[in-house]
């Protein structure tokens, strides 16, 4: 997996010049997912609390890099609660540990934004906070929006760019997702930790794909009226 990842064009093209937040966030999300599946015997107590703290810390680093990793954290936390089946009181404790660790490890930038602008997600206008980037301003900057509105000629060029990955990566990506989906159709696989981990990877990987395509500035430069621009590194979480 690591060797295939290093064959990816976004990795060898950019890793030598700067430590992109996409690389750091992808690495910590992957580590968090690997640690998020409890064993069959781990149903309560300090082990599950320690796991919630550790996974929350890793996701905190990821969300501290890019807010688009937040949906992946929420889905993973939901999975952990379902897998552990804690009581209501214990669920609140696990959520608190997860969120507290995430805020501690990744909240500095958002706290700084809150103090300077009154909006932790500035410049985005979301969740009742004010900012110049409201929904109407963000929508045209997403890749999904751009793909729906460009000419057929430009669309063909864009698909070529989006598929500009080494063939080994494509085979591993398509084959692994297809096999995992097929395995998940068998309820018996979900009774084992390995099967649950694969199902979680499938769901989080596809969610990361949707977030990358629909997120703001995923299809343009960081300017409101910029033209279409493809960034393959945005899709690294799905690939890895």
C-alpha atoms as a printed R data frame, in Angstrom:
    type eleno elety resid chain resno       x       y       z
1   ATOM     1    CA   UNK     A     1   0.000   0.000   0.000
2   ATOM     2    CA   UNK     A     2   2.767   2.445   0.898
3   ATOM     3    CA   UNK     A     3   4.696   1.658  -2.276
4   ATOM     4    CA   UNK     A     4   1.571   2.133  -4.392
5   ATOM     5    CA   UNK     A     5   0.859   5.410  -2.642
6   ATOM     6    CA   UNK     A     6   4.344   6.711  -3.447
7   ATOM     7    CA   UNK     A     7   3.730   5.915  -7.120
8   ATOM     8    CA   UNK     A     8   0.855   8.396  -7.138
9   ATOM     9    CA   UNK     A     9   1.581  11.441  -9.233
10  ATOM    10    CA   UNK     A    10   0.396  13.907  -6.547
11  ATOM    11    CA   UNK     A    11   2.907  12.346  -4.152
12  ATOM    12    CA   UNK     A    12   6.090  12.270  -6.207
13  ATOM    13    CA   UNK     A    13   5.204  15.513  -7.968
14  ATOM    14    CA   UNK     A    14   4.751  17.592  -4.816
15  ATOM    15    CA   UNK     A    15   6.169  15.796  -1.776
16  ATOM    16    CA   UNK     A    16   9.690  16.933  -2.600
17  ATOM    17    CA   UNK     A    17   8.785  20.608  -2.575
18  ATOM    18    CA   UNK     A    18   6.463  21.080   0.400
19  ATOM    19    CA   UNK     A    19   4.717  19.130   3.161
20  ATOM    20    CA   UNK     A    20   1.164  19.588   1.912
21  ATOM    21    CA   UNK     A    21  -1.658  19.445   4.406
22  ATOM    22    CA   UNK     A    22  -3.264  16.826   2.181
23  ATOM    23    CA   UNK     A    23  -0.414  14.386   2.882
24  ATOM    24    CA   UNK     A    24  -0.405  14.957   6.644
25  ATOM    25    CA   UNK     A    25  -4.184  14.775   6.906
26  ATOM    26    CA   UNK     A    26  -4.391  11.635   4.796
27  ATOM    27    CA   UNK     A    27  -1.698   9.906   6.862
28  ATOM    28    CA   UNK     A    28  -3.338  10.684  10.200
29  ATOM    29    CA   UNK     A    29  -6.810   9.731   8.958
30  ATOM    30    CA   UNK     A    30  -5.444   6.382   7.766
31  ATOM    31    CA   UNK     A    31  -3.804   5.771  11.145
32  ATOM    32    CA   UNK     A    32  -7.013   6.727  12.943
33  ATOM    33    CA   UNK     A    33  -9.067   4.295  10.860
34  ATOM    34    CA   UNK     A    34  -6.613   1.478  11.562
35  ATOM    35    CA   UNK     A    35  -7.019   2.075  15.309
36  ATOM    36    CA   UNK     A    36 -10.751   2.698  15.372
37  ATOM    37    CA   UNK     A    37 -11.963  -0.907  15.190
38  ATOM    38    CA   UNK     A    38 -12.203  -2.437  18.669
39  ATOM    39    CA   UNK     A    39 -11.558  -6.099  19.322
40  ATOM    40    CA   UNK     A    40 -14.400  -8.465  20.128
41  ATOM    41    CA   UNK     A    41 -13.491  -8.373  23.836
42  ATOM    42    CA   UNK     A    42 -13.245  -4.586  24.078
43  ATOM    43    CA   UNK     A    43 -16.741  -3.463  24.911
44  ATOM    44    CA   UNK     A    44 -16.271  -1.093  27.826
45  ATOM    45    CA   UNK     A    45 -13.801   0.384  30.284
46  ATOM    46    CA   UNK     A    46 -10.499   2.165  29.969
47  ATOM    47    CA   UNK     A    47  -9.458   0.400  26.751
48  ATOM    48    CA   UNK     A    48 -12.343   1.859  24.737
49  ATOM    49    CA   UNK     A    49 -11.830   5.274  26.338
50  ATOM    50    CA   UNK     A    50  -8.151   5.231  25.463
51  ATOM    51    CA   UNK     A    51  -9.004   4.244  21.899
52  ATOM    52    CA   UNK     A    52 -11.509   7.096  21.613
53  ATOM    53    CA   UNK     A    53  -8.876   9.556  22.885
54  ATOM    54    CA   UNK     A    54  -6.204   8.287  20.512
55  ATOM    55    CA   UNK     A    55  -8.432   8.184  17.425
56  ATOM    56    CA   UNK     A    56  -9.800  11.623  18.304
57  ATOM    57    CA   UNK     A    57  -6.253  12.964  18.597
58  ATOM    58    CA   UNK     A    58  -5.339  11.674  15.145
59  ATOM    59    CA   UNK     A    59  -8.469  13.098  13.581
60  ATOM    60    CA   UNK     A    60  -7.760  16.368  15.388
61  ATOM    61    CA   UNK     A    61  -4.430  16.624  13.589
62  ATOM    62    CA   UNK     A    62  -6.180  15.876  10.286
63  ATOM    63    CA   UNK     A    63  -8.959  18.430  10.809
64  ATOM    64    CA   UNK     A    64  -6.330  20.908  11.969
65  ATOM    65    CA   UNK     A    65  -4.800  20.490   8.509
66  ATOM    66    CA   UNK     A    66  -8.083  20.732   6.559
67  ATOM    67    CA   UNK     A    67 -11.654  21.091   7.768
68  ATOM    68    CA   UNK     A    68 -12.811  18.719   5.007
69  ATOM    69    CA   UNK     A    69 -11.559  15.803   7.118
70  ATOM    70    CA   UNK     A    70 -14.241  16.569   9.746
71  ATOM    71    CA   UNK     A    71 -17.011  14.486   8.078
72  ATOM    72    CA   UNK     A    72 -14.687  11.474   8.079
73  ATOM    73    CA   UNK     A    73 -14.118  11.950  11.814
74  ATOM    74    CA   UNK     A    74 -17.857  12.106  12.529
75  ATOM    75    CA   UNK     A    75 -18.549   8.895  10.579
76  ATOM    76    CA   UNK     A    76 -15.698   7.087  12.345
77  ATOM    77    CA   UNK     A    77 -16.894   8.199  15.773
78  ATOM    78    CA   UNK     A    78 -20.379   6.980  14.900
79  ATOM    79    CA   UNK     A    79 -18.961   3.610  13.884
80  ATOM    80    CA   UNK     A    80 -17.019   3.285  17.146
81  ATOM    81    CA   UNK     A    81 -20.160   3.949  19.173
82  ATOM    82    CA   UNK     A    82 -22.101   1.357  17.178
83  ATOM    83    CA   UNK     A    83 -19.311  -1.226  17.502
84  ATOM    84    CA   UNK     A    84 -18.774  -0.704  21.221
85  ATOM    85    CA   UNK     A    85 -22.485  -0.411  22.089
86  ATOM    86    CA   UNK     A    86 -21.860   1.588  25.262
87  ATOM    87    CA   UNK     A    87 -24.501   2.857  27.663
88  ATOM    88    CA   UNK     A    88 -25.805   6.390  27.258
89  ATOM    89    CA   UNK     A    89 -23.482   7.628  30.003
90  ATOM    90    CA   UNK     A    90 -20.481   5.846  28.527
91  ATOM    91    CA   UNK     A    91 -21.372   7.126  25.033
92  ATOM    92    CA   UNK     A    92 -21.287  10.693  26.330
93  ATOM    93    CA   UNK     A    93 -17.918   9.995  27.934
94  ATOM    94    CA   UNK     A    94 -16.473   8.540  24.708
95  ATOM    95    CA   UNK     A    95 -17.796  11.429  22.634
96  ATOM    96    CA   UNK     A    96 -16.303  13.887  25.102
97  ATOM    97    CA   UNK     A    97 -12.910  12.167  25.007
98  ATOM    98    CA   UNK     A    98 -12.933  12.016  21.208
99  ATOM    99    CA   UNK     A    99 -13.975  15.653  20.787
100 ATOM   100    CA   UNK     A   100 -11.662  16.891  23.534
101 ATOM   101    CA   UNK     A   101  -8.654  15.151  22.009
102 ATOM   102    CA   UNK     A   102  -9.560  16.462  18.557
103 ATOM   103    CA   UNK     A   103  -9.867  20.036  19.815
104 ATOM   104    CA   UNK     A   104  -6.607  19.777  21.727
105 ATOM   105    CA   UNK     A   105  -4.656  18.450  18.731
106 ATOM   106    CA   UNK     A   106  -6.297  20.413  15.946
107 ATOM   107    CA   UNK     A   107  -8.184  23.344  17.390
108 ATOM   108    CA   UNK     A   108  -5.468  26.004  17.432
109 ATOM   109    CA   UNK     A   109  -6.131  27.408  13.959
110 ATOM   110    CA   UNK     A   110  -9.896  27.520  14.531
111 ATOM   111    CA   UNK     A   111  -9.500  29.119  17.961
112 ATOM   112    CA   UNK     A   112  -7.201  31.729  16.426
113 ATOM   113    CA   UNK     A   113  -9.770  32.403  13.692
114 ATOM   114    CA   UNK     A   114 -12.498  32.752  16.312
115 ATOM   115    CA   UNK     A   115 -10.506  35.300  18.304
116 ATOM   116    CA   UNK     A   116  -9.531  37.358  15.243
117 ATOM   117    CA   UNK     A   117 -12.752  37.268  13.228
118 ATOM   118    CA   UNK     A   118 -15.476  35.868  15.467
119 ATOM   119    CA   UNK     A   119 -15.809  32.927  13.040
120 ATOM   120    CA   UNK     A   120 -13.727  29.758  13.545
121 ATOM   121    CA   UNK     A   121 -14.286  28.767   9.905
122 ATOM   122    CA   UNK     A   122 -13.602  32.192   8.404
123 ATOM   123    CA   UNK     A   123 -13.952  33.098   5.533
124 ATOM   124    CA   UNK     A   124 -16.775  30.551   5.166
125 ATOM   125    CA   UNK     A   125 -20.255  31.652   6.209
126 ATOM   126    CA   UNK     A   126 -21.591  28.443   7.805
127 ATOM   127    CA   UNK     A   127 -23.361  27.328  10.997
128 ATOM   128    CA   UNK     A   128 -24.631  30.853  11.618
129 ATOM   129    CA   UNK     A   129 -21.191  32.464  11.422
130 ATOM   130    CA   UNK     A   130 -20.638  35.402   9.080
131 ATOM   131    CA   UNK     A   131 -18.039  35.537   6.315
132 ATOM   132    CA   UNK     A   132 -17.573  36.561   2.685
133 ATOM   133    CA   UNK     A   133 -17.852  32.982   1.378
134 ATOM   134    CA   UNK     A   134 -21.518  32.105   1.681
135 ATOM   135    CA   UNK     A   135 -23.122  29.108  -0.031
136 ATOM   136    CA   UNK     A   136 -23.684  30.965  -3.299
137 ATOM   137    CA   UNK     A   137 -20.058  32.093  -3.402
138 ATOM   138    CA   UNK     A   138 -18.657  28.644  -2.559
139 ATOM   139    CA   UNK     A   139 -20.770  26.586  -4.925
140 ATOM   140    CA   UNK     A   140 -19.128  27.645  -8.238
141 ATOM   141    CA   UNK     A   141 -15.675  26.815  -6.869
142 ATOM   142    CA   UNK     A   142 -16.398  23.094  -6.378
143 ATOM   143    CA   UNK     A   143 -15.227  20.487  -8.852
144 ATOM   144    CA   UNK     A   144 -18.686  18.919  -9.018
145 ATOM   145    CA   UNK     A   145 -20.223  22.252 -10.034
146 ATOM   146    CA   UNK     A   146 -17.537  22.927 -12.622
147 ATOM   147    CA   UNK     A   147 -17.864  19.481 -14.241
148 ATOM   148    CA   UNK     A   148 -21.583  20.044 -14.745
149 ATOM   149    CA   UNK     A   149 -21.136  23.351 -16.542
150 ATOM   150    CA   UNK     A   150 -18.033  23.206 -18.736
151 ATOM   151    CA   UNK     A   151 -18.004  22.458 -22.468
152 ATOM   152    CA   UNK     A   152 -17.755  18.834 -23.702
153 ATOM   153    CA   UNK     A   153 -14.244  19.499 -25.012
154 ATOM   154    CA   UNK     A   154 -13.013  20.838 -21.684
155 ATOM   155    CA   UNK     A   155 -14.826  18.030 -19.860
156 ATOM   156    CA   UNK     A   156 -12.883  15.434 -21.868
157 ATOM   157    CA   UNK     A   157  -9.605  17.157 -20.961
158 ATOM   158    CA   UNK     A   158 -10.624  17.304 -17.309
159 ATOM   159    CA   UNK     A   159 -11.410  13.590 -17.134
160 ATOM   160    CA   UNK     A   160  -7.973  12.888 -18.574
161 ATOM   161    CA   UNK     A   161  -6.414  14.938 -15.783
162 ATOM   162    CA   UNK     A   162  -8.551  13.290 -13.105
163 ATOM   163    CA   UNK     A   163  -7.517   9.829 -14.322
164 ATOM   164    CA   UNK     A   164  -3.838  10.748 -14.538
165 ATOM   165    CA   UNK     A   165  -2.762   8.167 -11.964
166 ATOM   166    CA   UNK     A   166  -0.343   5.244 -12.506
167 ATOM   167    CA   UNK     A   167  -2.143   2.126 -13.744
168 ATOM   168    CA   UNK     A   168  -1.047   0.205 -10.625
169 ATOM   169    CA   UNK     A   169  -2.937   2.699  -8.487
170 ATOM   170    CA   UNK     A   170  -6.041   2.400 -10.652
171 ATOM   171    CA   UNK     A   171  -6.054  -1.404 -10.496
172 ATOM   172    CA   UNK     A   172  -5.530  -1.416  -6.729
173 ATOM   173    CA   UNK     A   173  -8.166   1.273  -6.178
174 ATOM   174    CA   UNK     A   174 -10.938  -0.209  -8.322
175 ATOM   175    CA   UNK     A   175 -10.211  -3.798  -7.355
176 ATOM   176    CA   UNK     A   176 -10.033  -3.127  -3.623
177 ATOM   177    CA   UNK     A   177 -13.227  -1.082  -3.518
178 ATOM   178    CA   UNK     A   178 -15.110  -3.636  -5.624
179 ATOM   179    CA   UNK     A   179 -13.941  -6.602  -3.533
180 ATOM   180    CA   UNK     A   180 -14.681  -4.789  -0.278
181 ATOM   181    CA   UNK     A   181 -18.180  -3.916  -1.457
182 ATOM   182    CA   UNK     A   182 -18.800  -7.533  -2.473
183 ATOM   183    CA   UNK     A   183 -17.505  -8.814   0.872
184 ATOM   184    CA   UNK     A   184 -19.673  -6.344   2.764
185 ATOM   185    CA   UNK     A   185 -22.790  -7.859   1.214
186 ATOM   186    CA   UNK     A   186 -22.153 -10.964   3.329
187 ATOM   187    CA   UNK     A   187 -23.433 -10.226   6.872
188 ATOM   188    CA   UNK     A   188 -20.987 -12.765   8.306
189 ATOM   189    CA   UNK     A   189 -18.010 -10.594   7.347
190 ATOM   190    CA   UNK     A   190 -19.280  -7.742   9.504
191 ATOM   191    CA   UNK     A   191 -19.146  -9.948  12.593
192 ATOM   192    CA   UNK     A   192 -15.342  -9.973  12.474
193 ATOM   193    CA   UNK     A   193 -13.095  -6.957  13.274
194 ATOM   194    CA   UNK     A   194 -11.345  -7.279   9.892
195 ATOM   195    CA   UNK     A   195 -14.640  -7.203   8.020
196 ATOM   196    CA   UNK     A   196 -15.835  -4.195   9.998
197 ATOM   197    CA   UNK     A   197 -12.594  -2.367   9.299
198 ATOM   198    CA   UNK     A   198 -12.913  -3.004   5.564
199 ATOM   199    CA   UNK     A   199 -16.514  -1.769   5.624
200 ATOM   200    CA   UNK     A   200 -15.424   1.372   7.468
201 ATOM   201    CA   UNK     A   201 -12.649   1.963   4.933
202 ATOM   202    CA   UNK     A   202 -15.158   1.603   2.103
203 ATOM   203    CA   UNK     A   203 -17.610   4.092   3.592
204 ATOM   204    CA   UNK     A   204 -14.961   6.634   4.598
205 ATOM   205    CA   UNK     A   205 -13.169   6.314   1.257
206 ATOM   206    CA   UNK     A   206 -16.316   7.003  -0.728
207 ATOM   207    CA   UNK     A   207 -17.293   9.848   1.603
208 ATOM   208    CA   UNK     A   208 -13.848  11.379   1.127
209 ATOM   209    CA   UNK     A   209 -14.398  11.214  -2.634
210 ATOM   210    CA   UNK     A   210 -17.714  13.066  -2.363
211 ATOM   211    CA   UNK     A   211 -16.264  15.673   0.010
212 ATOM   212    CA   UNK     A   212 -13.294  16.250  -2.302
213 ATOM   213    CA   UNK     A   213 -15.508  16.762  -5.353
214 ATOM   214    CA   UNK     A   214 -18.162  18.899  -3.658
215 ATOM   215    CA   UNK     A   215 -15.925  20.917  -1.330
216 ATOM   216    CA   UNK     A   216 -15.176  24.603  -1.922
217 ATOM   217    CA   UNK     A   217 -12.224  25.401  -4.183
218 ATOM   218    CA   UNK     A   218 -11.896  21.756  -5.207
219 ATOM   219    CA   UNK     A   219 -12.420  22.778  -8.837
220 ATOM   220    CA   UNK     A   220 -10.851  26.239  -9.067
221 ATOM   221    CA   UNK     A   221  -7.956  28.265  -7.770
222 ATOM   222    CA   UNK     A   222  -8.421  30.097  -4.472
223 ATOM   223    CA   UNK     A   223 -10.285  32.944  -6.124
224 ATOM   224    CA   UNK     A   224 -14.018  33.423  -6.469
225 ATOM   225    CA   UNK     A   225 -14.101  33.762 -10.272
226 ATOM   226    CA   UNK     A   226 -11.142  31.502 -11.090
227 ATOM   227    CA   UNK     A   227 -11.224  28.965 -13.917
228 ATOM   228    CA   UNK     A   228 -11.362  25.191 -13.592
229 ATOM   229    CA   UNK     A   229  -8.295  23.682 -11.962
230 ATOM   230    CA   UNK     A   230  -7.809  20.002 -11.038
231 ATOM   231    CA   UNK     A   231  -5.899  19.054  -7.881
232 ATOM   232    CA   UNK     A   232  -5.290  15.323  -7.702
233 ATOM   233    CA   UNK     A   233  -3.908  15.555  -4.166
234 ATOM   234    CA   UNK     A   234  -7.439  16.263  -2.916
235 ATOM   235    CA   UNK     A   235  -8.290  12.629  -3.719
236 ATOM   236    CA   UNK     A   236  -5.434  11.035  -1.772
237 ATOM   237    CA   UNK     A   237  -7.658  10.002   1.190
238 ATOM   238    CA   UNK     A   238  -9.861   7.921  -1.107
239 ATOM   239    CA   UNK     A   239  -6.861   6.370  -2.831
240 ATOM   240    CA   UNK     A   240  -4.935   5.476   0.303
